[in-house]
Amino acid sequence: MVPEMDDQTQSFDAQQMVEEIQEGGQKAPSVDLDADYEAAKSFSVSEIDATEEGAKAAEAATSSQFEVSQPQSAPTEAQATGNPDDYLDMAKEVNPNL
């Protein structure tokens, strides 16, 4: 288990590293973003996922296990009457619990 480090400890460790690099006691870390990116890509997809069998397994794992119903549209025609009771009647058609 890694012990928790507070900001002061991290800052001290970073400062020590900077001083050692400046004195030549430690080599400065080098970063090659292109090489790191290419290496990361090799881990992003497993060998099985690159095959047709992997594609079938992914489809089975992500497909819906329940029947999905299609929405049905109900035509509504609202006529401007200016009567609030008409609005309430229309709302009751949509939600009978009102």
Coordinates of N, CA and C in Angstrom, one line a residue:
M1 N 0.8 -1.2 0.0 CA 0.0 0.0 0.0 C 0.9 1.2 0.0
V2 N 0.6 2.2 -0.8 CA 1.3 3.4 -1.0 C 0.9 4.4 0.1
P3 N 1.8 5.0 0.9 CA 1.3 6.0 1.9 C 0.9 7.3 1.2
E4 N -0.1 7.9 1.8 CA -0.6 9.2 1.2 C 0.5 10.2 1.4
M5 N 0.6 11.1 0.3 CA 1.6 12.2 0.4 C 0.8 13.5 0.3
D6 N 1.1 14.4 1.2 CA 0.5 15.7 1.1 C 1.3 16.6 0.1
D7 N 0.7 17.8 -0.2 CA 1.3 18.7 -1.1 C 2.7 19.1 -0.7
Q8 N 2.9 19.3 0.6 CA 4.2 19.7 1.0 C 5.3 18.6 0.8
T9 N 5.0 17.4 1.0 CA 5.9 16.3 0.8 C 6.2 16.1 -0.7
Q10 N 5.2 16.3 -1.5 CA 5.4 16.2 -3.0 C 6.2 17.3 -3.5
S11 N 6.0 18.5 -3.0 CA 6.8 19.7 -3.4 C 8.3 19.5 -2.9
F12 N 8.5 19.0 -1.8 CA 9.8 18.7 -1.3 C 10.5 17.7 -2.1
D13 N 9.8 16.6 -2.4 CA 10.4 15.6 -3.3 C 10.8 16.1 -4.7
A14 N 9.9 16.9 -5.2 CA 10.1 17.5 -6.5 C 11.3 18.4 -6.5
Q15 N 11.4 19.2 -5.5 CA 12.5 20.2 -5.3 C 13.8 19.4 -5.2
Q16 N 13.8 18.3 -4.4 CA 15.0 17.5 -4.3 C 15.5 17.0 -5.7
M17 N 14.5 16.5 -6.4 CA 14.8 15.9 -7.7 C 15.4 17.0 -8.7
V18 N 14.8 18.2 -8.7 CA 15.3 19.3 -9.5 C 16.7 19.6 -9.1
E19 N 17.0 19.7 -7.8 CA 18.4 20.0 -7.4 C 19.4 18.9 -7.8
E20 N 19.0 17.7 -7.7 CA 19.9 16.6 -8.1 C 20.1 16.6 -9.6
I21 N 19.1 16.9 -10.4 CA 19.3 17.0 -11.8 C 20.3 18.1 -12.2
Q22 N 20.1 19.3 -11.5 CA 20.9 20.4 -11.8 C 22.4 20.2 -11.4
E23 N 22.6 19.4 -10.3 CA 23.9 19.1 -9.8 C 24.6 18.0 -10.7
G24 N 23.8 17.3 -11.5 CA 24.3 16.2 -12.3 C 24.2 14.9 -11.6
G25 N 23.6 14.8 -10.4 CA 23.6 13.5 -9.7 C 22.5 12.6 -10.2
Q26 N 21.6 13.2 -10.9 CA 20.5 12.4 -11.5 C 20.2 12.8 -12.9
K27 N 19.9 11.8 -13.7 CA 19.6 12.1 -15.1 C 18.1 12.6 -15.2
A28 N 17.9 13.7 -16.0 CA 16.6 14.2 -16.2 C 15.7 13.2 -17.0
P29 N 14.5 13.0 -16.6 CA 13.7 12.1 -17.3 C 13.3 12.7 -18.7
S30 N 13.3 11.7 -19.7 CA 13.0 12.2 -21.1 C 11.6 11.6 -21.4
V31 N 10.9 12.4 -22.2 CA 9.5 12.1 -22.5 C 9.4 12.1 -24.0
D32 N 9.0 10.9 -24.6 CA 8.8 10.8 -26.0 C 7.3 10.5 -26.2
L33 N 6.5 11.6 -26.4 CA 5.1 11.4 -26.5 C 4.6 10.5 -27.6
D34 N 5.3 10.6 -28.8 CA 4.9 9.7 -29.9 C 5.1 8.2 -29.5
A35 N 6.2 7.9 -28.9 CA 6.5 6.5 -28.6 C 5.5 6.0 -27.5
D36 N 5.2 6.9 -26.5 CA 4.3 6.6 -25.5 C 2.9 6.3 -26.0
Y37 N 2.5 7.2 -27.0 CA 1.2 7.0 -27.6 C 1.1 5.7 -28.4
E38 N 2.1 5.4 -29.1 CA 2.1 4.1 -29.9 C 2.1 2.9 -28.9
A39 N 2.8 3.0 -27.8 CA 2.8 1.9 -26.9 C 1.4 1.8 -26.2
A40 N 0.8 2.9 -25.9 CA -0.5 2.9 -25.3 C -1.6 2.3 -26.3
K41 N -1.4 2.5 -27.6 CA -2.3 2.0 -28.5 C -2.3 0.4 -28.6
S42 N -1.1 -0.1 -28.3 CA -1.0 -1.6 -28.3 C -1.8 -2.2 -27.2
F43 N -2.0 -1.5 -26.1 CA -2.8 -2.0 -25.0 C -4.3 -1.7 -25.1
S44 N -4.7 -0.8 -26.0 CA -6.1 -0.4 -26.1 C -7.0 -1.5 -26.6
V45 N -6.5 -2.4 -27.4 CA -7.4 -3.4 -28.0 C -6.7 -4.8 -27.8
S46 N -7.5 -5.7 -27.2 CA -6.9 -7.1 -27.0 C -6.9 -7.8 -28.3
E47 N -6.1 -8.9 -28.4 CA -6.0 -9.7 -29.6 C -7.4 -10.3 -30.0
I48 N -8.2 -10.7 -29.0 CA -9.5 -11.3 -29.3 C -10.4 -10.3 -29.9
D49 N -10.3 -9.0 -29.5 CA -11.2 -8.0 -30.0 C -10.9 -7.7 -31.4
A50 N -9.8 -8.0 -31.9 CA -9.4 -7.7 -33.3 C -10.0 -8.8 -34.2
T51 N -10.6 -9.9 -33.7 CA -11.1 -11.0 -34.5 C -12.6 -10.9 -34.6
E52 N -13.1 -11.7 -35.6 CA -14.6 -11.7 -35.7 C -15.3 -12.3 -34.5
E53 N -14.6 -13.2 -33.8 CA -15.1 -13.8 -32.6 C -15.3 -12.8 -31.5
G54 N -14.3 -11.9 -31.4 CA -14.3 -10.8 -30.5 C -15.4 -9.8 -30.7
A55 N -15.7 -9.6 -32.0 CA -16.8 -8.7 -32.4 C -18.1 -9.3 -32.0
K56 N -18.3 -10.6 -32.2 CA -19.5 -11.3 -31.8 C -19.7 -11.2 -30.3
A57 N -18.6 -11.4 -29.6 CA -18.7 -11.4 -28.1 C -19.1 -10.0 -27.6
A58 N -18.5 -9.0 -28.2 CA -18.8 -7.6 -27.9 C -20.3 -7.3 -28.2
E59 N -20.8 -7.7 -29.3 CA -22.2 -7.5 -29.7 C -23.1 -8.2 -28.6
A60 N -22.8 -9.4 -28.3 CA -23.6 -10.1 -27.3 C -23.5 -9.5 -25.9
A61 N -22.4 -8.9 -25.6 CA -22.3 -8.3 -24.2 C -23.0 -7.0 -24.2
T62 N -23.1 -6.3 -25.3 CA -23.7 -4.9 -25.2 C -25.1 -4.8 -25.8
S63 N -25.6 -6.0 -26.3 CA -26.9 -5.9 -26.9 C -28.0 -5.9 -25.7
S64 N -29.1 -5.4 -26.0 CA -30.2 -5.3 -25.1 C -30.8 -6.7 -24.8
Q65 N -31.0 -6.9 -23.5 CA -31.6 -8.2 -23.1 C -33.1 -8.1 -22.9
F66 N -33.7 -7.0 -23.2 CA -35.1 -6.8 -23.0 C -35.7 -6.3 -24.3
E67 N -36.9 -6.6 -24.5 CA -37.6 -6.1 -25.7 C -37.8 -4.6 -25.6
V68 N -37.4 -4.0 -26.6 CA -37.6 -2.5 -26.7 C -38.7 -2.2 -27.6
S69 N -39.7 -1.5 -27.0 CA -40.9 -1.2 -27.9 C -40.6 0.1 -28.6
Q70 N -41.2 0.2 -29.8 CA -41.1 1.4 -30.6 C -42.1 2.4 -30.2
P71 N -41.8 3.7 -30.1 CA -42.7 4.7 -29.7 C -43.9 4.9 -30.8
Q72 N -45.0 5.1 -30.3 CA -46.2 5.3 -31.2 C -46.6 6.8 -31.1
S73 N -46.9 7.4 -32.2 CA -47.3 8.8 -32.2 C -48.8 8.8 -32.2
A74 N -49.3 9.7 -31.4 CA -50.8 10.0 -31.3 C -51.0 11.4 -31.8
P75 N -51.8 11.5 -32.9 CA -52.1 12.8 -33.4 C -53.0 13.6 -32.4
T76 N -52.6 14.8 -32.2 CA -53.5 15.6 -31.3 C -53.7 17.0 -32.1
E77 N -54.9 17.4 -32.0 CA -55.3 18.7 -32.6 C -55.8 19.6 -31.5
A78 N -55.1 20.6 -31.2 CA -55.6 21.6 -30.2 C -56.2 22.8 -31.0
Q79 N -57.4 23.0 -30.6 CA -58.1 24.2 -31.2 C -58.0 25.3 -30.2
A80 N -57.7 26.5 -30.7 CA -57.6 27.6 -29.8 C -59.0 28.1 -29.4
T81 N -59.4 27.8 -28.2 CA -60.7 28.2 -27.7 C -60.6 29.3 -26.6
G82 N -59.5 29.3 -26.0 CA -59.4 30.3 -24.8 C -60.0 29.7 -23.6
N83 N -60.4 28.5 -23.5 CA -61.1 27.9 -22.4 C -60.1 27.0 -21.6
P84 N -59.7 27.3 -20.4 CA -58.7 26.5 -19.6 C -59.2 25.1 -19.4
D85 N -60.5 24.8 -19.4 CA -61.0 23.5 -19.2 C -60.6 22.6 -20.4
D86 N -60.5 23.2 -21.6 CA -60.0 22.4 -22.8 C -58.6 21.9 -22.6
Y87 N -57.8 22.7 -22.0 CA -56.4 22.3 -21.7 C -56.4 21.2 -20.7
L88 N -57.2 21.3 -19.7 CA -57.3 20.2 -18.7 C -57.7 18.9 -19.3
D89 N -58.7 19.0 -20.2 CA -59.2 17.8 -20.8 C -58.1 17.1 -21.7
M90 N -57.3 18.0 -22.4 CA -56.2 17.4 -23.2 C -55.2 16.8 -22.3
A91 N -54.9 17.4 -21.2 CA -53.9 16.9 -20.2 C -54.3 15.6 -19.7
K92 N -55.6 15.4 -19.4 CA -56.1 14.1 -18.9 C -56.0 13.0 -20.0
E93 N -56.1 13.4 -21.2 CA -55.9 12.4 -22.3 C -54.5 11.8 -22.2
V94 N -53.5 12.7 -21.9 CA -52.1 12.2 -21.9 C -51.8 11.5 -20.5
N95 N -52.4 12.1 -19.4 CA -52.1 11.5 -18.1 C -53.5 11.4 -17.4
P96 N -54.1 10.2 -17.4 CA -55.4 10.0 -16.8 C -55.4 10.3 -15.3
N97 N -54.2 10.3 -14.6 CA -54.2 10.5 -13.2 C -54.4 11.9 -12.7
L98 N -54.5 12.8 -13.7 CA -54.7 14.3 -13.3 C -56.1 14.5 -12.8

